[in-house]
Structures are given as C-alpha cells and as structure tokens.
C-alpha cells in the first residue's frame, strides 16, 4: 500500500541507503520500487501514476523473488494499492526496472500452499495473456511460450510435492519469463477484471485472474485460436 511504501522510504532516507533489495513476493518487490521512487523523485506519489513519468535516476535495485507469480523482478512496473481507496495505482517506467534479479528456489520452499496456488495462477495467466496480446512481438511470444511450457508442468508438480526443488526452480523461471513477456506485450482482459475483484472483494490477485481467465479465453478464441492452439 501507499502507507507501506512511505514507511519504507522514511526508514531508508534515515539510513542514507545506496542500494535497495526487494526480497519477497510481488508486493514486497513493488514496495521496493515504490520506495526507490519516493527516495529519488520529487513531488507526490500519485503524480507518477502512468507510463514513463519518472525524471531523476533511481537507486540500483536487486530483486529476489520468494514466490513464483508476478515476475516483478524483471519488470519496470509497480502496482501500489492506495491506502484510502484500495485502488491499484500502476506506475511503469524503465527507471524502476531492477538492475539484477536473483532466482533461488530454496527461498520459495517456505511459502504457504495458498500463496503457491495464487502465485502460480498469476504466472500462468501472464503467459497466456501476453501470448494473445495485440502488442505481442516475436520476442514476447518466445518468452510467453517458454513460460507456459515450464509453468504448466511445474505448477502441477509443486502443488502435489511442495518441496520438489527442480519444480520450484522451473516455476521461478516461468514467472520471470512471463514477466519479460509482459515488458514487451502487456496483458489482457483477465487482469483488467482481476484488479477490481481484488479491490472490491478482497480476492487474492492470482485467484482473481484464475476466475476471469476461462471466460476471457473463450471470448478471445474467436480471434486468437491459432495462438491458443500453439500453447
């Protein structure tokens, strides 16, 4: 939330930090990005909502995901929830893209099962939606297909065997590849529907995407059947 980001920035400013490490799930990494923004830019947080509005350079940032879902560790986007309205504020700028991403599957072993489920649905949703986006490119398509290939198999495995380290590693890689696809292509209607479901009804983001995705796929199939068949 905006409150969390502001508390993080106040703490970092007191310490005079030079590098930011975002360790955790998508929310933790997006908090690190929001903290970076407040430390390096002037004015109010809301004035940077949108695309490409940052002016000053940001601090170097390392992201280390402990969940396999958002792909935030390789993205230039941050989604921050307004503490008052619970609206998702989307900030996209290349200056927010982490300098380094570290994928260590051992760090994902301790996540609760419900987080594994929600994160995995989000990662697969990213792969599917980026594959049929009108903005897709040859590069984003390759990332989408590889993310889906890895994730579809590994997700089923981590649900039945949570301590399977190779499967955890595949899920982390799938989530990052899907994140790279999003950088090129963005997403679709399932994610557009998911945000108000989260805002108004408290759905975990990945479950909200999962609820919307079957209907969106049926609708998109009228014009994207070839891409779905390839997946």
CSV table of C-alpha atoms in Angstrom, one decimal:
chain,number,residue,atom,x,y,z
A,1,UNK,CA,0.0,0.0,0.0
A,2,UNK,CA,1.0,3.7,-0.2
A,3,UNK,CA,1.4,3.7,3.6
A,4,UNK,CA,3.8,0.8,3.4
A,5,UNK,CA,5.9,2.4,0.7
A,6,UNK,CA,6.0,5.7,2.6
A,7,UNK,CA,7.2,4.0,5.8
A,8,UNK,CA,9.9,2.1,3.8
A,9,UNK,CA,11.1,5.3,2.2
A,10,UNK,CA,11.2,7.2,5.5
A,11,UNK,CA,13.3,4.4,7.0
A,12,UNK,CA,15.7,4.3,4.0
A,13,UNK,CA,16.1,8.0,4.0
A,14,UNK,CA,17.2,8.0,7.7
A,15,UNK,CA,19.8,5.3,6.9
A,16,UNK,CA,21.2,7.0,3.7
A,17,UNK,CA,21.0,3.7,1.8
A,18,UNK,CA,22.6,3.4,-1.6
A,19,UNK,CA,21.1,0.1,-2.9
A,20,UNK,CA,17.6,-1.3,-2.5
A,21,UNK,CA,16.9,-5.1,-2.2
A,22,UNK,CA,13.4,-6.2,-2.8
A,23,UNK,CA,13.0,-9.7,-1.1
A,24,UNK,CA,9.7,-11.4,-1.1
A,25,UNK,CA,6.6,-11.8,-3.3
A,26,UNK,CA,5.3,-9.3,-5.9
A,27,UNK,CA,4.0,-6.9,-3.2
A,28,UNK,CA,7.4,-6.8,-1.5
A,29,UNK,CA,9.2,-6.1,-4.7
A,30,UNK,CA,6.8,-3.5,-5.8
A,31,UNK,CA,7.2,-1.9,-2.3
A,32,UNK,CA,10.9,-1.7,-3.0
A,33,UNK,CA,10.2,0.0,-6.3
A,34,UNK,CA,7.8,2.5,-4.7
A,35,UNK,CA,10.4,3.2,-2.0
A,36,UNK,CA,13.0,3.8,-4.7
A,37,UNK,CA,10.6,6.3,-6.5
A,38,UNK,CA,10.0,8.3,-3.3
A,39,UNK,CA,13.7,8.5,-2.4
A,40,UNK,CA,14.8,9.7,-5.8
A,41,UNK,CA,11.9,11.7,-7.3
A,42,UNK,CA,10.2,14.9,-6.1
A,43,UNK,CA,6.5,15.6,-5.5
A,44,UNK,CA,3.6,13.4,-4.6
A,45,UNK,CA,3.5,9.7,-5.3
A,46,UNK,CA,0.3,9.9,-7.4
A,47,UNK,CA,1.9,12.3,-10.0
A,48,UNK,CA,3.9,9.3,-11.3
A,49,UNK,CA,1.0,7.0,-12.0
A,50,UNK,CA,1.1,6.1,-15.6
A,51,UNK,CA,3.9,5.4,-18.1
A,52,UNK,CA,7.3,7.0,-18.2
A,53,UNK,CA,6.9,9.9,-15.8
A,54,UNK,CA,10.0,9.5,-13.6
A,55,UNK,CA,12.5,12.3,-14.2
A,56,UNK,CA,15.6,11.6,-12.0
A,57,UNK,CA,17.8,8.5,-11.9
A,58,UNK,CA,16.8,5.8,-9.4
A,59,UNK,CA,19.0,3.8,-7.0
A,60,UNK,CA,20.4,0.4,-8.0
A,61,UNK,CA,17.9,-2.3,-7.1
A,62,UNK,CA,18.2,-6.0,-6.7
A,63,UNK,CA,15.0,-8.1,-6.6
A,64,UNK,CA,14.9,-11.6,-5.1
A,65,UNK,CA,11.5,-13.3,-5.5
A,66,UNK,CA,10.3,-15.8,-2.9
A,67,UNK,CA,7.1,-16.6,-4.8
A,68,UNK,CA,6.7,-17.7,-8.5
A,69,UNK,CA,4.0,-15.4,-9.7
A,70,UNK,CA,4.3,-11.7,-10.6
A,71,UNK,CA,7.6,-11.6,-12.5
A,72,UNK,CA,8.1,-8.2,-10.9
A,73,UNK,CA,11.8,-8.9,-10.5
A,74,UNK,CA,12.3,-8.3,-14.2
A,75,UNK,CA,9.7,-5.6,-14.9
A,76,UNK,CA,9.6,-1.9,-15.0
A,77,UNK,CA,6.1,-1.7,-13.4
A,78,UNK,CA,5.0,-1.3,-9.8
A,79,UNK,CA,1.4,-1.8,-8.6
A,80,UNK,CA,0.7,0.0,-5.3
A,81,UNK,CA,-2.6,0.0,-3.5
A,82,UNK,CA,-4.0,3.3,-2.4
A,83,UNK,CA,-4.3,3.0,1.4
A,84,UNK,CA,-7.6,5.1,1.4
A,85,UNK,CA,-9.4,3.8,-1.7
A,86,UNK,CA,-7.7,0.4,-2.2
A,87,UNK,CA,-7.4,1.3,-5.9
A,88,UNK,CA,-4.4,-0.2,-7.7
A,89,UNK,CA,-2.0,2.5,-8.8
A,90,UNK,CA,0.1,1.5,-11.8
A,91,UNK,CA,3.5,3.1,-12.4
A,92,UNK,CA,5.5,1.9,-15.4
A,93,UNK,CA,9.0,3.3,-16.1
A,94,UNK,CA,12.2,1.8,-17.2
A,95,UNK,CA,14.0,3.5,-14.3
A,96,UNK,CA,12.0,1.2,-11.9
A,97,UNK,CA,13.3,-2.0,-13.6
A,98,UNK,CA,15.7,-3.8,-11.2
A,99,UNK,CA,19.4,-3.9,-12.0
A,100,UNK,CA,19.6,-7.6,-11.0
A,101,UNK,CA,17.2,-10.4,-10.4
A,102,UNK,CA,18.3,-13.4,-8.3
A,103,UNK,CA,16.2,-16.6,-8.6
A,104,UNK,CA,16.9,-19.0,-5.8
A,105,UNK,CA,14.3,-21.8,-5.5
A,106,UNK,CA,15.2,-22.7,-1.9
A,107,UNK,CA,13.7,-19.3,-0.9
A,108,UNK,CA,10.3,-20.3,-2.3
A,109,UNK,CA,10.0,-23.5,-0.2
A,110,UNK,CA,8.6,-21.8,2.9
A,111,UNK,CA,5.7,-20.1,1.2
A,112,UNK,CA,2.2,-21.3,2.3
A,113,UNK,CA,0.3,-23.5,-0.1
A,114,UNK,CA,-2.3,-20.9,-0.7
A,115,UNK,CA,0.4,-18.5,-1.9
A,116,UNK,CA,1.9,-21.1,-4.2
A,117,UNK,CA,-1.6,-21.6,-5.7
A,118,UNK,CA,-2.4,-17.9,-6.2
A,119,UNK,CA,1.1,-17.1,-7.5
A,120,UNK,CA,1.2,-20.0,-9.9
A,121,UNK,CA,-2.2,-19.0,-11.4
A,122,UNK,CA,-0.9,-15.5,-11.8
A,123,UNK,CA,2.3,-16.7,-13.6
A,124,UNK,CA,0.3,-18.9,-16.0
A,125,UNK,CA,-2.2,-16.1,-16.6
A,126,UNK,CA,0.7,-13.8,-17.5
A,127,UNK,CA,2.0,-16.4,-20.0
A,128,UNK,CA,-1.4,-16.9,-21.6
A,129,UNK,CA,-2.5,-13.3,-21.7
A,130,UNK,CA,0.8,-12.0,-23.1
A,131,UNK,CA,0.7,-14.7,-25.8
A,132,UNK,CA,-2.5,-13.3,-27.3
A,133,UNK,CA,-2.0,-9.5,-26.7
A,134,UNK,CA,-2.3,-7.3,-29.7
A,135,UNK,CA,1.1,-5.8,-28.7
A,136,UNK,CA,2.9,-9.1,-28.7
A,137,UNK,CA,6.2,-9.3,-30.5
A,138,UNK,CA,8.3,-12.2,-31.7
A,139,UNK,CA,10.4,-11.9,-28.6
A,140,UNK,CA,7.5,-11.7,-26.2
A,141,UNK,CA,5.9,-14.7,-27.9
A,142,UNK,CA,9.0,-16.7,-27.3
A,143,UNK,CA,9.0,-15.8,-23.6
A,144,UNK,CA,5.3,-16.5,-23.3
A,145,UNK,CA,5.5,-19.9,-24.8
A,146,UNK,CA,8.6,-20.9,-22.7
A,147,UNK,CA,6.9,-19.6,-19.6
A,148,UNK,CA,3.8,-21.6,-20.3
A,149,UNK,CA,5.8,-24.8,-21.2
A,150,UNK,CA,7.7,-24.6,-18.0
A,151,UNK,CA,4.9,-23.4,-15.7
A,152,UNK,CA,2.1,-25.7,-16.9
A,153,UNK,CA,4.1,-28.8,-15.9
A,154,UNK,CA,5.9,-27.4,-12.8
A,155,UNK,CA,2.7,-25.9,-11.3
A,156,UNK,CA,1.0,-29.3,-11.1
A,157,UNK,CA,4.1,-30.7,-9.5
A,158,UNK,CA,4.7,-28.1,-6.8
A,159,UNK,CA,1.0,-28.4,-5.8
A,160,UNK,CA,1.4,-32.2,-5.1
A,161,UNK,CA,5.1,-32.1,-4.0
A,162,UNK,CA,5.8,-28.6,-2.4
A,163,UNK,CA,9.5,-29.5,-1.6
A,164,UNK,CA,10.4,-30.5,-5.2
A,165,UNK,CA,13.3,-28.1,-5.8
A,166,UNK,CA,13.6,-28.6,-9.6
A,167,UNK,CA,9.9,-27.9,-9.9
A,168,UNK,CA,10.2,-24.8,-7.8
A,169,UNK,CA,13.1,-23.6,-9.9
A,170,UNK,CA,11.1,-24.1,-13.1
A,171,UNK,CA,8.2,-22.1,-11.6
A,172,UNK,CA,10.5,-19.2,-10.7
A,173,UNK,CA,11.9,-19.3,-14.2
A,174,UNK,CA,8.5,-19.5,-15.8
A,175,UNK,CA,7.3,-16.5,-13.7
A,176,UNK,CA,10.3,-14.4,-14.8
A,177,UNK,CA,10.0,-15.4,-18.5
A,178,UNK,CA,6.3,-14.4,-18.3
A,179,UNK,CA,7.4,-11.1,-16.7
A,180,UNK,CA,9.7,-10.5,-19.6
A,181,UNK,CA,6.9,-11.2,-22.0
A,182,UNK,CA,4.8,-8.6,-20.2
A,183,UNK,CA,7.5,-6.0,-20.6
A,184,UNK,CA,7.0,-6.3,-24.4
A,185,UNK,CA,3.3,-7.1,-24.8
A,186,UNK,CA,1.4,-6.1,-21.6
A,187,UNK,CA,-1.6,-8.2,-20.6
A,188,UNK,CA,-5.4,-8.6,-21.3
A,189,UNK,CA,-8.9,-8.6,-20.0
A,190,UNK,CA,-8.4,-11.3,-17.3
A,191,UNK,CA,-6.0,-9.0,-15.5
A,192,UNK,CA,-8.2,-6.0,-16.1
A,193,UNK,CA,-11.1,-7.9,-14.5
A,194,UNK,CA,-8.9,-9.1,-11.7
A,195,UNK,CA,-7.9,-5.7,-10.2
A,196,UNK,CA,-11.5,-4.6,-9.3
A,197,UNK,CA,-12.2,-8.1,-7.9
A,198,UNK,CA,-9.2,-7.7,-5.6
A,199,UNK,CA,-10.1,-4.1,-4.8
A,200,UNK,CA,-13.8,-4.7,-4.1
A,201,UNK,CA,-14.0,-8.2,-2.8
A,202,UNK,CA,-10.5,-9.0,-1.4
A,203,UNK,CA,-9.7,-11.8,-3.8
A,204,UNK,CA,-6.0,-12.7,-3.9
A,205,UNK,CA,-4.8,-11.4,-7.2
A,206,UNK,CA,-3.8,-14.8,-8.7
A,207,UNK,CA,-7.2,-16.3,-7.8
A,208,UNK,CA,-9.0,-13.3,-9.3
A,209,UNK,CA,-7.0,-13.9,-12.6
A,210,UNK,CA,-7.9,-17.6,-12.4
A,211,UNK,CA,-11.6,-16.8,-12.0
A,212,UNK,CA,-11.6,-14.5,-15.0
A,213,UNK,CA,-9.3,-16.4,-17.4
A,214,UNK,CA,-11.7,-19.2,-18.7
A,215,UNK,CA,-14.3,-16.7,-19.8
A,216,UNK,CA,-11.7,-14.4,-21.3
A,217,UNK,CA,-10.1,-17.3,-23.2
A,218,UNK,CA,-13.5,-18.3,-24.7
A,219,UNK,CA,-14.1,-14.7,-25.8
A,220,UNK,CA,-10.6,-14.3,-27.2
A,221,UNK,CA,-10.7,-17.6,-29.0
A,222,UNK,CA,-12.8,-16.1,-31.8
A,223,UNK,CA,-9.7,-14.2,-33.0
A,224,UNK,CA,-6.8,-15.9,-31.2
A,225,UNK,CA,-7.4,-19.6,-31.8
A,226,UNK,CA,-4.1,-20.0,-33.6
A,227,UNK,CA,-2.1,-18.7,-30.6
A,228,UNK,CA,-4.1,-20.8,-28.1
A,229,UNK,CA,-3.6,-23.9,-30.2
A,230,UNK,CA,0.2,-23.3,-30.3
A,231,UNK,CA,0.2,-23.1,-26.5
